[in-house]
Coordinates of C-alpha atoms in Angstrom, one line a residue:
Chain A
M1 CA 24.1 -7.8 -32.8
E2 CA 26.1 -8.2 -29.6
L3 CA 25.2 -11.2 -27.4
V4 CA 25.1 -10.0 -23.8
C5 CA 25.0 -12.8 -21.2
P6 CA 24.4 -12.9 -17.4
A7 CA 26.9 -14.1 -14.8
G8 CA 25.9 -14.3 -11.1
N9 CA 29.3 -15.9 -10.2
Y10 CA 32.6 -16.9 -11.7
P11 CA 31.5 -20.3 -13.1
S12 CA 28.6 -18.7 -14.9
L13 CA 30.9 -16.1 -16.3
K14 CA 33.2 -18.8 -17.6
A15 CA 30.2 -20.7 -19.0
A16 CA 29.0 -17.5 -20.9
V17 CA 32.5 -16.7 -22.2
D18 CA 33.2 -20.4 -23.3
N19 CA 29.9 -20.7 -25.1
G20 CA 30.1 -17.6 -27.2
A21 CA 29.0 -14.5 -25.3
D22 CA 30.2 -11.2 -26.8
A23 CA 29.8 -9.5 -23.5
V24 CA 29.0 -10.6 -20.0
Y25 CA 27.4 -8.5 -17.2
I26 CA 28.0 -8.9 -13.5
G27 CA 27.1 -7.1 -10.3
F28 CA 28.8 -6.6 -7.0
R29 CA 27.9 -8.4 -3.8
D30 CA 25.4 -5.9 -2.3
N31 CA 22.2 -4.0 -3.1
T32 CA 23.8 -1.9 -5.7
N33 CA 22.7 -4.4 -8.4
A34 CA 19.2 -5.6 -9.2
R35 CA 20.0 -9.3 -8.7
H36 CA 21.0 -9.1 -5.0
F37 CA 20.6 -12.7 -3.9
A38 CA 22.4 -14.6 -1.1
G39 CA 25.6 -16.3 -2.4
L40 CA 25.5 -14.5 -5.7
N41 CA 27.6 -11.8 -7.4
F42 CA 31.2 -10.6 -7.2
T43 CA 33.6 -9.3 -4.7
D44 CA 36.2 -6.9 -6.0
Q45 CA 38.8 -9.7 -6.2
R46 CA 36.4 -12.1 -8.0
A47 CA 35.5 -9.3 -10.4
L48 CA 39.1 -8.8 -11.3
K49 CA 39.5 -12.5 -12.0
A50 CA 36.3 -12.3 -14.1
L51 CA 37.7 -9.4 -16.0
D52 CA 40.9 -11.2 -16.8
Y53 CA 39.0 -14.2 -18.1
A54 CA 36.7 -12.2 -20.2
R55 CA 39.5 -10.0 -21.6
N56 CA 41.7 -12.9 -22.4
N57 CA 38.9 -14.3 -24.5
N58 CA 38.1 -11.0 -26.2
V59 CA 34.7 -10.7 -24.4
R60 CA 33.5 -7.4 -22.9
L61 CA 32.6 -7.1 -19.3
F62 CA 29.8 -4.8 -18.1
V63 CA 29.1 -4.0 -14.5
A64 CA 25.5 -3.5 -13.4
I65 CA 25.1 -0.9 -10.6
N66 CA 21.5 -0.5 -11.5
T67 CA 19.5 -0.1 -8.3
Y68 CA 18.5 3.3 -6.9
A69 CA 21.0 4.7 -4.4
Q70 CA 19.6 4.9 -1.0
A71 CA 20.4 8.3 0.6
D72 CA 21.6 6.7 3.9
Q73 CA 23.9 4.4 2.0
W74 CA 25.1 6.7 -0.8
S75 CA 28.8 5.8 -0.3
R76 CA 28.0 2.2 -1.2
W77 CA 27.0 3.3 -4.7
Q78 CA 29.9 5.6 -5.0
Y79 CA 32.3 2.8 -4.0
A80 CA 30.7 0.5 -6.5
V81 CA 31.2 3.0 -9.3
D82 CA 34.8 3.6 -8.2
A83 CA 35.4 -0.2 -8.2
C84 CA 33.9 -0.5 -11.7
A85 CA 36.2 2.3 -13.0
D86 CA 39.2 0.7 -11.3
L87 CA 38.4 -2.6 -13.1
Q88 CA 38.4 -0.7 -16.4
A89 CA 35.2 -2.5 -17.2
S90 CA 33.9 -2.1 -20.7
A91 CA 30.8 -0.4 -19.5
L92 CA 28.8 0.6 -16.4
I93 CA 25.1 -0.2 -16.4
A94 CA 23.2 2.3 -14.2
A95 CA 19.7 3.6 -13.6
D96 CA 19.9 6.2 -10.9
M97 CA 20.5 9.8 -12.0
G98 CA 22.7 10.6 -9.0
V99 CA 24.8 7.5 -9.7
M100 CA 25.1 8.4 -13.4
A101 CA 26.0 12.0 -12.6
Y102 CA 28.8 10.8 -10.3
A103 CA 30.1 8.3 -12.9
C104 CA 29.9 10.7 -15.7
E105 CA 31.7 13.6 -13.8
K106 CA 34.4 11.4 -12.2
Y107 CA 35.0 8.9 -14.9
P108 CA 34.1 10.5 -18.2
E109 CA 36.0 7.8 -20.1
L110 CA 33.9 5.0 -18.6
P111 CA 31.1 4.1 -21.1
L112 CA 27.7 4.4 -19.5
H113 CA 24.7 2.2 -20.4
L114 CA 21.2 3.1 -19.2
S115 CA 19.8 0.1 -17.3
V116 CA 16.4 -1.3 -18.1
Q117 CA 15.6 -0.1 -14.5
G118 CA 15.9 3.4 -15.8
S119 CA 12.5 2.9 -17.5
A120 CA 13.3 4.8 -20.7
T121 CA 10.7 3.8 -23.3
N122 CA 10.7 6.8 -25.6
A123 CA 13.0 9.0 -27.6
A124 CA 12.7 12.0 -25.4
A125 CA 13.7 10.1 -22.2
L126 CA 16.6 8.6 -24.0
A127 CA 17.6 12.1 -25.3
L128 CA 17.6 13.4 -21.7
Y129 CA 19.9 10.7 -20.4
H130 CA 22.1 11.1 -23.4
Q131 CA 22.3 14.9 -23.0
Q132 CA 22.8 14.8 -19.2
F133 CA 25.1 11.8 -18.7
N134 CA 26.4 11.0 -22.1
I135 CA 25.0 7.4 -22.1
C136 CA 26.0 5.5 -25.2
R137 CA 23.5 2.6 -24.9
A138 CA 20.1 2.0 -23.3
V139 CA 18.4 -1.3 -22.4
L140 CA 14.7 -1.1 -23.3
P141 CA 12.0 -2.1 -20.9
R142 CA 10.0 -5.1 -22.0
V143 CA 6.8 -3.2 -22.7
L144 CA 7.2 -2.1 -26.3
S145 CA 5.9 -3.9 -29.4
L146 CA 8.2 -4.7 -32.2
K147 CA 6.8 -1.8 -34.2
Q148 CA 7.4 0.6 -31.4
V149 CA 10.9 -0.7 -30.9
Q150 CA 11.5 -0.1 -34.6
A151 CA 10.2 3.4 -34.5
L152 CA 12.3 4.1 -31.4
V153 CA 15.6 2.9 -33.0
K154 CA 15.1 5.5 -35.8
K155 CA 14.8 8.3 -33.2
S156 CA 17.2 7.1 -30.5
P157 CA 20.4 9.1 -30.0
V158 CA 22.1 6.0 -28.5
E159 CA 22.5 2.3 -29.2
L160 CA 19.7 0.1 -28.1
E161 CA 19.8 -3.2 -26.4
V162 CA 16.7 -5.4 -26.0
F163 CA 15.9 -8.4 -23.9
A164 CA 16.1 -11.6 -25.9
F165 CA 15.5 -14.5 -23.5
G166 CA 14.7 -15.2 -19.9
S167 CA 12.2 -14.5 -17.1
L168 CA 9.7 -12.0 -18.2
C169 CA 8.9 -8.8 -16.3
I170 CA 5.5 -7.7 -17.5
M171 CA 5.6 -4.4 -15.6
A172 CA 7.8 -1.5 -16.8
E173 CA 11.1 -2.2 -15.1
G174 CA 12.1 0.4 -12.5
R175 CA 8.4 1.2 -11.9
C176 CA 7.2 -1.9 -10.2
L177 CA 6.6 -1.9 -6.4
L178 CA 4.6 -5.0 -6.1
S179 CA 7.4 -6.8 -4.3
S180 CA 8.0 -4.1 -1.7
Y181 CA 4.2 -3.7 -1.2
V182 CA 4.2 -7.3 0.1
T183 CA 7.7 -7.9 1.4
G184 CA 9.3 -4.4 2.0
E185 CA 12.0 -5.1 -0.6
S186 CA 11.8 -4.2 -4.3
P187 CA 14.3 -4.2 -7.2
N188 CA 14.7 -0.4 -6.9
T189 CA 15.6 -0.4 -3.2
A190 CA 17.0 -3.8 -2.4
G191 CA 17.9 -5.3 -5.8
A192 CA 15.4 -8.1 -5.2
C193 CA 11.9 -9.0 -6.5
S194 CA 9.9 -11.4 -4.4
P195 CA 13.0 -12.1 -2.3
A196 CA 13.8 -15.7 -1.3
S197 CA 13.9 -14.9 2.4
A198 CA 10.2 -14.1 2.2
V199 CA 9.2 -17.3 0.3
R200 CA 7.5 -20.3 2.0
W201 CA 6.7 -23.6 0.3
E202 CA 3.9 -25.5 2.2
K203 CA 3.0 -29.0 1.4
T204 CA -0.7 -29.5 1.5
A205 CA -2.7 -32.6 2.8
N206 CA -3.6 -33.6 -0.8
G207 CA 0.0 -33.7 -1.9
G208 CA 0.0 -30.3 -3.5
M209 CA 1.8 -27.1 -2.6
N210 CA 1.0 -23.7 -1.4
T211 CA 3.4 -20.9 -2.1
R212 CA 3.6 -17.8 0.1
L213 CA 5.4 -14.6 0.1
N214 CA 5.7 -12.9 3.5
G215 CA 2.7 -15.0 4.5
V216 CA 0.5 -13.9 1.5
L217 CA -0.8 -16.9 -0.5
I218 CA 0.5 -16.4 -4.0
D219 CA -0.6 -19.7 -5.5
R220 CA -2.0 -23.2 -4.8
F221 CA -0.8 -26.1 -6.8
S222 CA -2.4 -29.6 -7.0
A223 CA -0.4 -32.8 -6.6
N224 CA 0.1 -33.1 -10.4
E225 CA 1.1 -29.5 -11.0
Q226 CA 4.7 -28.2 -11.0
A227 CA 4.8 -25.5 -8.3
G228 CA 6.4 -22.3 -9.5
Y229 CA 8.4 -19.6 -7.6
P230 CA 6.0 -17.2 -5.9
T231 CA 6.6 -14.1 -8.0
L232 CA 3.8 -11.7 -7.3
C233 CA 2.8 -10.9 -10.9
K234 CA 2.6 -14.7 -11.7
G235 CA 0.3 -15.7 -8.9
R236 CA -3.3 -16.9 -9.2
F237 CA -5.8 -14.5 -7.6
K238 CA -9.5 -13.8 -7.6
A239 CA -10.9 -10.7 -9.3
Q240 CA -13.9 -9.2 -7.6
N241 CA -16.5 -6.6 -8.6
M242 CA -15.8 -7.0 -12.3
A243 CA -17.4 -4.8 -14.9
H244 CA -20.6 -7.0 -14.9
G245 CA -20.7 -6.9 -11.1
N246 CA -19.7 -10.6 -10.7
V247 CA -16.9 -12.1 -8.6
H248 CA -14.5 -14.4 -10.4
N249 CA -14.9 -17.6 -8.3
K250 CA -12.0 -19.2 -10.0
A251 CA -8.5 -18.0 -9.2
T252 CA -6.7 -17.0 -12.4
H253 CA -3.3 -15.7 -13.5
A254 CA -4.8 -12.2 -13.4
L255 CA -1.5 -10.5 -14.3
E256 CA 0.6 -13.0 -16.1
E257 CA 1.2 -16.7 -16.5
P258 CA 4.5 -18.3 -15.6
T259 CA 6.4 -18.0 -18.9
S260 CA 9.7 -16.8 -20.3
L261 CA 10.5 -14.4 -23.0
N262 CA 12.0 -16.0 -26.2
T263 CA 12.7 -13.8 -29.2
L264 CA 14.9 -16.2 -31.2
N265 CA 12.7 -16.0 -34.3
L266 CA 12.8 -12.2 -34.2
I267 CA 16.6 -12.1 -34.8
P268 CA 16.2 -10.9 -38.4
Q269 CA 13.8 -8.1 -37.6
L270 CA 15.8 -6.9 -34.6
S271 CA 19.0 -7.0 -36.5
D272 CA 17.5 -5.2 -39.6
M273 CA 16.0 -2.4 -37.6
G274 CA 19.3 -1.6 -36.0
I275 CA 19.2 -3.1 -32.5
S276 CA 22.8 -3.2 -31.2
A277 CA 22.6 -5.9 -28.7
V278 CA 20.4 -8.7 -27.3
K279 CA 20.4 -9.5 -23.6
I280 CA 19.9 -12.8 -21.9
E281 CA 18.3 -12.4 -18.5
G282 CA 19.4 -14.6 -15.5
R283 CA 22.2 -13.7 -13.2
Q284 CA 20.4 -15.8 -10.6
R285 CA 20.6 -18.9 -12.8
S286 CA 23.0 -21.8 -12.7
P287 CA 26.2 -22.0 -14.9
A288 CA 24.6 -24.9 -16.8
Y289 CA 21.6 -22.7 -17.7
V290 CA 23.9 -19.8 -18.8
A291 CA 26.0 -22.2 -20.9
A292 CA 22.9 -23.8 -22.6
V293 CA 21.2 -20.5 -23.4
T294 CA 24.4 -18.8 -24.5
R295 CA 25.2 -21.7 -26.8
V296 CA 21.9 -21.7 -28.5
W297 CA 21.9 -18.0 -29.0
R298 CA 25.5 -18.0 -30.3
E299 CA 24.5 -20.6 -32.9
A300 CA 21.4 -18.8 -33.9
L301 CA 23.1 -15.4 -34.3
D302 CA 26.0 -17.0 -36.3
A303 CA 23.5 -18.9 -38.5
Y304 CA 21.7 -15.6 -39.2
K305 CA 25.0 -13.9 -40.0
A306 CA 26.0 -16.7 -42.4
N307 CA 22.7 -16.7 -44.3
K308 CA 20.6 -13.6 -43.6
S309 CA 17.9 -14.1 -46.3
D310 CA 17.0 -17.6 -45.2
F311 CA 17.1 -17.7 -41.4
Q312 CA 14.9 -20.2 -39.7
P313 CA 15.2 -21.0 -36.0
E314 CA 16.1 -24.7 -35.7
E315 CA 13.7 -26.9 -33.8
R316 CA 16.3 -28.2 -31.4
W317 CA 17.2 -24.6 -30.4
M318 CA 13.5 -23.9 -29.6
A319 CA 13.2 -27.2 -27.7
E320 CA 16.3 -26.5 -25.7
L321 CA 15.1 -23.0 -24.8
S322 CA 11.6 -24.3 -23.9
K323 CA 13.2 -26.7 -21.5
L324 CA 14.9 -23.8 -19.8
S325 CA 11.8 -21.6 -19.5
E326 CA 9.4 -21.0 -16.7
G327 CA 6.6 -23.4 -16.8
S328 CA 8.2 -24.7 -20.0
Q329 CA 6.4 -21.9 -21.9
T330 CA 7.8 -19.1 -23.9
T331 CA 6.2 -16.0 -25.3
L332 CA 7.2 -13.1 -27.5
G333 CA 5.9 -10.8 -24.7
A334 CA 5.2 -7.3 -25.6
Y335 CA 7.0 -7.6 -28.9
S336 CA 4.0 -9.4 -30.4
R337 CA 1.3 -8.1 -28.0
P338 CA -1.4 -10.8 -28.6
W339 CA -3.5 -9.0 -26.0
Q340 CA -3.8 -5.9 -28.1
Chain B
M1 CA 1.5 22.4 5.2
Q2 CA -0.5 22.4 2.0
T3 CA -2.9 19.8 0.5
T4 CA -2.6 18.6 -3.1
L5 CA -5.2 16.5 -4.9
G6 CA -3.4 14.1 -7.2
P7 CA -4.7 13.3 -10.7
V8 CA -7.7 11.0 -10.9
L9 CA -6.1 7.7 -11.7
Y10 CA -9.3 5.9 -12.8
F11 CA -11.5 6.3 -15.8
W12 CA -14.5 8.2 -14.7
P13 CA -17.3 9.1 -17.1
R14 CA -16.9 12.6 -18.5
Q15 CA -19.8 14.2 -16.6
D16 CA -18.6 12.7 -13.4
V17 CA -15.2 14.3 -13.9
F18 CA -16.7 17.7 -14.4
D19 CA -19.0 17.3 -11.3
F20 CA -16.1 16.1 -9.2
Y21 CA -13.9 19.1 -10.0
E22 CA -16.8 21.5 -9.4
K23 CA -16.9 20.2 -5.9
I24 CA -13.2 20.4 -5.6
A25 CA -13.4 24.1 -6.6
R26 CA -15.5 24.6 -3.5
S27 CA -13.3 22.5 -1.2
D28 CA -10.4 23.6 1.0
I29 CA -7.7 21.8 -1.1
D30 CA -4.8 24.1 -2.1
R31 CA -3.3 22.5 -5.2
V32 CA -4.9 20.3 -7.8
C33 CA -3.1 18.0 -10.4
L34 CA -5.1 17.4 -13.5
G35 CA -5.0 15.1 -16.5
E36 CA -5.0 11.5 -17.7
V37 CA -1.8 9.9 -16.4
T38 CA -2.7 6.2 -16.6
C39 CA -3.9 5.2 -20.1
S40 CA -3.6 7.2 -23.3
K41 CA -6.7 5.5 -24.7
R42 CA -8.9 7.3 -22.2
R43 CA -9.9 10.4 -24.1
D44 CA -13.4 11.3 -22.9
L45 CA -11.8 14.6 -22.0
N46 CA -9.6 16.4 -24.5
Y47 CA -6.8 18.8 -23.8
G48 CA -9.3 21.7 -24.1
D49 CA -11.6 20.2 -21.5
W50 CA -8.7 19.8 -19.0
L51 CA -7.7 23.4 -19.6
A52 CA -11.3 24.5 -19.0
I53 CA -11.3 22.6 -15.6
A54 CA -7.8 24.1 -14.9
R55 CA -9.2 27.6 -15.4
L56 CA -12.3 26.9 -13.3
L57 CA -10.1 25.8 -10.4
T58 CA -7.7 28.7 -10.8
D59 CA -10.6 31.1 -10.6
A60 CA -11.6 29.3 -7.4
G61 CA -8.2 30.1 -5.9
K62 CA -6.5 26.7 -6.5
K63 CA -2.9 26.3 -7.7
V64 CA -3.3 24.0 -10.8
I65 CA -0.7 21.6 -12.2
L66 CA -1.1 19.6 -15.4
S67 CA 0.0 16.1 -14.9
T68 CA 1.5 13.9 -17.7
L69 CA 1.2 10.3 -18.9
T70 CA 3.3 7.8 -16.9
L71 CA 4.2 5.0 -19.3
L72 CA 4.8 6.1 -22.9
E73 CA 5.0 3.6 -25.7
S74 CA 4.2 5.3 -28.9
E75 CA 5.0 8.5 -30.8
S76 CA 1.5 9.7 -30.5
E77 CA 1.7 9.5 -26.7
L78 CA 4.9 11.4 -26.8
S79 CA 3.2 14.2 -28.8
Q80 CA 0.4 14.3 -26.2
V81 CA 3.0 14.8 -23.4
R82 CA 4.8 17.4 -25.5
K83 CA 1.6 19.4 -26.0
I84 CA 1.1 19.6 -22.3
C85 CA 4.7 20.5 -21.7
D86 CA 4.6 23.3 -24.2
N87 CA 1.7 25.1 -22.4
H88 CA 2.6 28.5 -21.0
E89 CA -0.3 28.8 -18.6
F90 CA 0.1 26.0 -16.0
M91 CA 3.0 24.3 -14.3
V92 CA 3.4 20.7 -15.3
E93 CA 4.0 17.6 -13.3
A94 CA 6.4 15.1 -15.1
N95 CA 5.6 11.5 -14.6
D96 CA 8.2 10.3 -17.1
M97 CA 11.6 11.5 -18.1
S98 CA 10.2 12.5 -21.5
A99 CA 8.3 15.3 -19.8
V100 CA 11.4 16.4 -17.9
K101 CA 13.2 16.6 -21.3
F102 CA 10.5 18.7 -22.9
L103 CA 10.1 21.0 -19.9
S104 CA 13.7 21.6 -19.4
S105 CA 14.3 22.3 -23.1
N106 CA 11.5 24.9 -22.8
G107 CA 13.2 26.4 -19.8
F108 CA 10.1 25.8 -17.7
E109 CA 10.1 25.0 -14.0
F110 CA 8.3 21.7 -13.2
C111 CA 7.2 19.2 -10.5
T112 CA 7.6 15.5 -10.6
G113 CA 5.1 12.8 -9.6
P114 CA 5.6 9.7 -7.5
S115 CA 6.6 7.5 -10.5
L116 CA 9.8 9.4 -11.1
N117 CA 12.6 7.6 -9.3
I118 CA 14.1 10.0 -6.8
Y119 CA 15.8 8.0 -4.1
N120 CA 18.6 10.4 -3.1
A121 CA 19.5 14.1 -3.1
Y122 CA 22.1 13.6 -5.8
T123 CA 19.2 12.8 -8.2
L124 CA 17.3 15.8 -6.8
K125 CA 20.3 18.0 -7.6
Q126 CA 20.3 16.8 -11.3
L127 CA 16.7 17.5 -11.6
Y128 CA 17.0 20.8 -9.9
K129 CA 19.5 21.9 -12.5
L130 CA 16.9 21.1 -15.1
G131 CA 14.2 23.1 -13.4
L132 CA 12.6 21.0 -10.6
K133 CA 10.6 23.0 -8.1
R134 CA 8.7 20.3 -6.2
W135 CA 8.9 16.5 -6.1
V136 CA 6.8 13.7 -4.7
L137 CA 8.5 11.1 -2.6
P138 CA 8.4 7.6 -4.4
L139 CA 5.7 5.6 -2.8
E140 CA 8.0 2.9 -1.4
L141 CA 10.1 5.1 0.8
S142 CA 9.5 5.6 4.5
E143 CA 9.7 8.6 6.9
Q144 CA 13.2 7.5 7.8
K145 CA 14.3 7.3 4.2
L146 CA 12.8 10.7 3.5
G147 CA 14.7 12.1 6.5
S148 CA 18.0 10.8 5.0
I149 CA 17.2 12.3 1.6
L150 CA 16.4 15.7 3.1
E151 CA 19.6 15.5 5.2
Q152 CA 21.6 14.8 2.1
A153 CA 19.7 17.7 0.3
E154 CA 20.8 20.0 3.1
E155 CA 24.4 19.0 2.6
L156 CA 24.0 19.8 -1.1
S157 CA 22.4 23.2 -0.2
L158 CA 19.1 22.2 -1.9
N159 CA 16.7 22.3 1.0
D160 CA 15.4 25.8 0.5
K161 CA 15.2 25.4 -3.3
I162 CA 13.0 22.4 -3.7
E163 CA 9.6 21.6 -2.1
T164 CA 8.7 18.1 -1.0
E165 CA 5.3 16.3 -1.3
V166 CA 4.3 13.0 0.2
F167 CA 1.5 10.7 -1.1
S168 CA -0.6 10.5 2.0
Y169 CA -4.1 9.1 1.1
G170 CA -5.5 6.8 -1.5
Y171 CA -4.8 3.6 -3.4
M172 CA -1.2 3.6 -4.4
P173 CA -0.2 3.1 -8.0
L174 CA 2.4 0.3 -7.7
A175 CA 3.2 -0.9 -11.2
Y176 CA 2.7 -0.1 -14.9
S177 CA 2.5 -2.5 -17.8
A178 CA 2.0 -2.6 -21.5
R179 CA -1.0 -4.8 -21.1
C180 CA -4.4 -3.9 -19.6
F181 CA -5.4 -6.1 -16.7
T182 CA -8.9 -4.8 -16.4
A183 CA -9.5 -6.0 -20.0
R184 CA -7.6 -9.2 -19.2
V185 CA -9.8 -10.2 -16.2
N186 CA -12.9 -9.4 -18.2
D187 CA -11.6 -11.7 -21.1
K188 CA -11.0 -8.8 -23.4
G189 CA -8.0 -7.8 -25.5
K190 CA -6.4 -4.4 -25.0
D191 CA -7.4 -3.2 -28.4
E192 CA -11.0 -4.4 -28.0
C193 CA -11.2 -3.2 -24.4
D194 CA -14.5 -1.3 -25.0
F195 CA -13.2 1.0 -22.2
I196 CA -14.4 -1.5 -19.7
C197 CA -12.5 0.3 -17.0
R198 CA -15.2 3.0 -17.2
K199 CA -17.5 0.4 -15.6
V200 CA -15.3 -0.1 -12.6
P201 CA -14.7 3.5 -11.4
Q202 CA -12.7 2.3 -8.4
G203 CA -10.8 -0.5 -10.2
V204 CA -11.1 -4.2 -9.8
P205 CA -10.1 -5.6 -6.4
L206 CA -7.9 -8.7 -6.5
A207 CA -7.8 -11.1 -3.6
T208 CA -5.7 -14.1 -2.8
Q209 CA -7.3 -17.6 -2.8
E210 CA -7.7 -17.1 1.0
G211 CA -9.7 -14.0 0.4
E212 CA -7.0 -11.5 1.5
Q213 CA -7.3 -8.2 -0.3
L214 CA -4.0 -7.8 -2.3
F215 CA -4.1 -5.5 -5.3
T216 CA -6.5 -3.3 -7.3
L217 CA -6.4 -3.5 -11.1
N218 CA -6.8 -0.1 -12.9
G219 CA -6.2 -0.7 -16.6
I220 CA -2.5 -0.9 -17.2
Q221 CA -1.8 0.1 -13.6
T222 CA -1.7 -2.3 -10.6
M223 CA -2.6 -0.5 -7.4
S224 CA -2.5 -1.4 -3.8
G225 CA -5.3 -3.5 -2.4
H226 CA -5.6 -1.2 0.6
C227 CA -6.2 2.5 0.6
M228 CA -3.2 4.1 2.3
N229 CA -3.9 6.7 4.9
I230 CA -1.1 8.5 6.8
L231 CA -3.0 11.8 7.2
D232 CA -2.5 11.6 11.0
R233 CA 1.2 12.1 10.4
W234 CA 0.9 15.7 9.1
Q235 CA 2.6 17.3 12.1
A236 CA 5.6 14.9 11.9
M237 CA 5.8 15.5 8.2
E238 CA 5.8 19.3 8.7
K239 CA 8.6 19.0 11.2
L240 CA 10.6 16.9 8.7
G241 CA 10.2 19.7 6.1
V242 CA 7.4 18.3 3.9
H243 CA 5.5 21.1 2.1
S244 CA 2.4 19.3 0.9
M245 CA 0.4 16.1 1.4
R246 CA -1.1 14.4 -1.6
L247 CA -4.5 12.9 -1.6
S248 CA -5.6 10.6 -4.4
A249 CA -9.3 10.2 -5.0
H250 CA -11.1 6.9 -5.5
S251 CA -14.4 8.5 -4.7
H252 CA -15.9 11.8 -3.5
D253 CA -15.0 10.8 0.1
V254 CA -11.8 12.6 -0.6
L255 CA -13.6 15.9 -0.2
D256 CA -14.6 15.3 3.4
I257 CA -11.1 14.0 4.2
A258 CA -9.4 17.0 2.6
D259 CA -11.6 19.5 4.4
G260 CA -11.1 17.7 7.8
L261 CA -7.3 17.7 7.3
T262 CA -7.2 21.3 6.2
R263 CA -9.2 22.3 9.3
S264 CA -6.7 20.5 11.5
I265 CA -3.7 22.1 9.7
R266 CA -5.2 25.6 10.0
N267 CA -5.9 25.1 13.7
G268 CA -2.5 23.4 14.3
K269 CA -4.3 20.4 15.7
A270 CA -3.7 16.7 15.4
F271 CA -5.8 15.0 12.7
V272 CA -7.4 11.8 14.0
S273 CA -8.0 9.4 11.3
E274 CA -8.1 5.8 12.5
L275 CA -7.4 3.1 9.9
S276 CA -10.4 1.1 8.7
A277 CA -10.0 -2.6 7.7
E278 CA -9.6 -1.5 4.1
Q279 CA -6.8 0.9 4.9
C280 CA -3.0 0.6 5.5
N281 CA -0.3 3.1 6.2
G282 CA 1.7 2.4 3.1
Y283 CA 5.5 2.5 3.4
W284 CA 5.7 5.5 5.8
E285 CA 6.5 3.5 8.9
G286 CA 9.0 1.3 7.0
G287 CA 8.6 -2.4 6.1
S288 CA 6.1 -3.6 3.5
G289 CA 3.5 -1.2 1.9
K290 CA 0.4 -3.2 2.9
D291 CA 1.0 -3.1 6.6
Q292 CA -1.4 -1.6 9.1
I293 CA 0.7 -0.2 11.9
Y294 CA -0.9 1.9 14.5
R295 CA 1.1 4.7 16.1
R296 CA -0.1 7.7 18.1
P297 CA 0.3 10.9 16.2

């Protein structure tokens, strides 16, 4: 399986390449990519430098142009696709049908991957994208169980890439508007979820912390709790008018707890069923984070390759990855579906 | 300007569904989308039941559209969608690209619901080539964004070929997940959910720790905490080139609202519908979806 690693800037790209990535994915410095954060991503010049570094080390470079093209800014997406083709990147990762049509017609030689933001969770949707835009790979949304992924690999007309490690979206990607409901900006439109510009950290009198998003209270932390980033799906809220007519007086993580996805111990199953690539999330993360996660995954994939019948994730790998996880917790997410 | 009743997004008891659509048959609504679009486990009504309701509404003079499941995870769900897409009697609304695939392979014209990501006219063009007749604007786009899309559609000579619908009333479906949140807040697993969502026919409201209404849980769907209402914009929408306004029901109040709106449309008069504390105007005015912005029609 190909190890696909994130790079939000040139030092992260170097970190990924130096620590064993097979491919690195980057985005341009605007809302054409789904990690549009201040100070992050690549100008054309930087992207060229990144490409050189990757290519000299035999690593593939993917460019994510995976937000939905806004009609009043269409030329921006066109320009991004042109720039990606000029770079002769190894693949373009896209979600928008209009963008894919443009890329496919103008640059038929440029390999096209369907982004996770394209929300394709089944064989018929994959077949449509394959038939219309000749995609050669798709990244699966993090909503399928391992069994469902396995069934899908058998029917899929294209290679499949799955998320291996990193922040966990619990909503089907490309179909979540929670962020824009509260802030006006979403991954689809602005390339941002719970954007930093809308975040407020408020110290409370008792030494704790309130976190807000565009003024809305997402969570309250006591003095001895580690305050997490106010991502909407990971806040603590009160459920009212429940099935038995009561109100939940205690605020709970009604949608999801702060946790990261970690599928290291699924490497044998994913590989056996025919998954082509595993993706590390985190273009917004530091070079040190990218280096550490890439190193562990490289070691693990190599260990599996060397001894397929007797693969056991080493404790130090898991410890290292836990340290790098949200709330120091990891989960198998939908792959295991403990809530089923 | 036409009115469309979107599919019921909640799990209502079987008899309530039949009663509701009998009333709809007698209402002024022009078009009705039918079917289970939220959770494939909700099977109180089978395919035959939906067809029976579809025929009842057709006989009452409504244009009926069968709406398909939004988030598909298993092969059995794919077969359900396929069955609907293979029908020769009613037009189908695709809520996932799988349905677009089935319908276009059959050579059938189709509509798309609000969960299909159409943010520009180049995407509309691709879908038009596959058979698209009518689309619903994604919920998070504003009047201004719609204007830009329709302008772009005109440049691509699509404007007279495709009809546009705008979600204009109801709780907005904002996100879809593999897990069931209604089960989760009631301390149940998804497989042992006991169809607990049937006991909360308007979903479970979720408030912040300061008591601010934020979201509504509806099974695997997370909806807006406020009911969006932009019915008073109907004349501006018509001017822009919108063909239909979609109303989404959380209770039978939608009947009065639909009849009031239809009367205004028929008389060419402004529709006055002031926002209550539980309402917002969604994304139509721009900015965040939960805002309450007052503007004269």
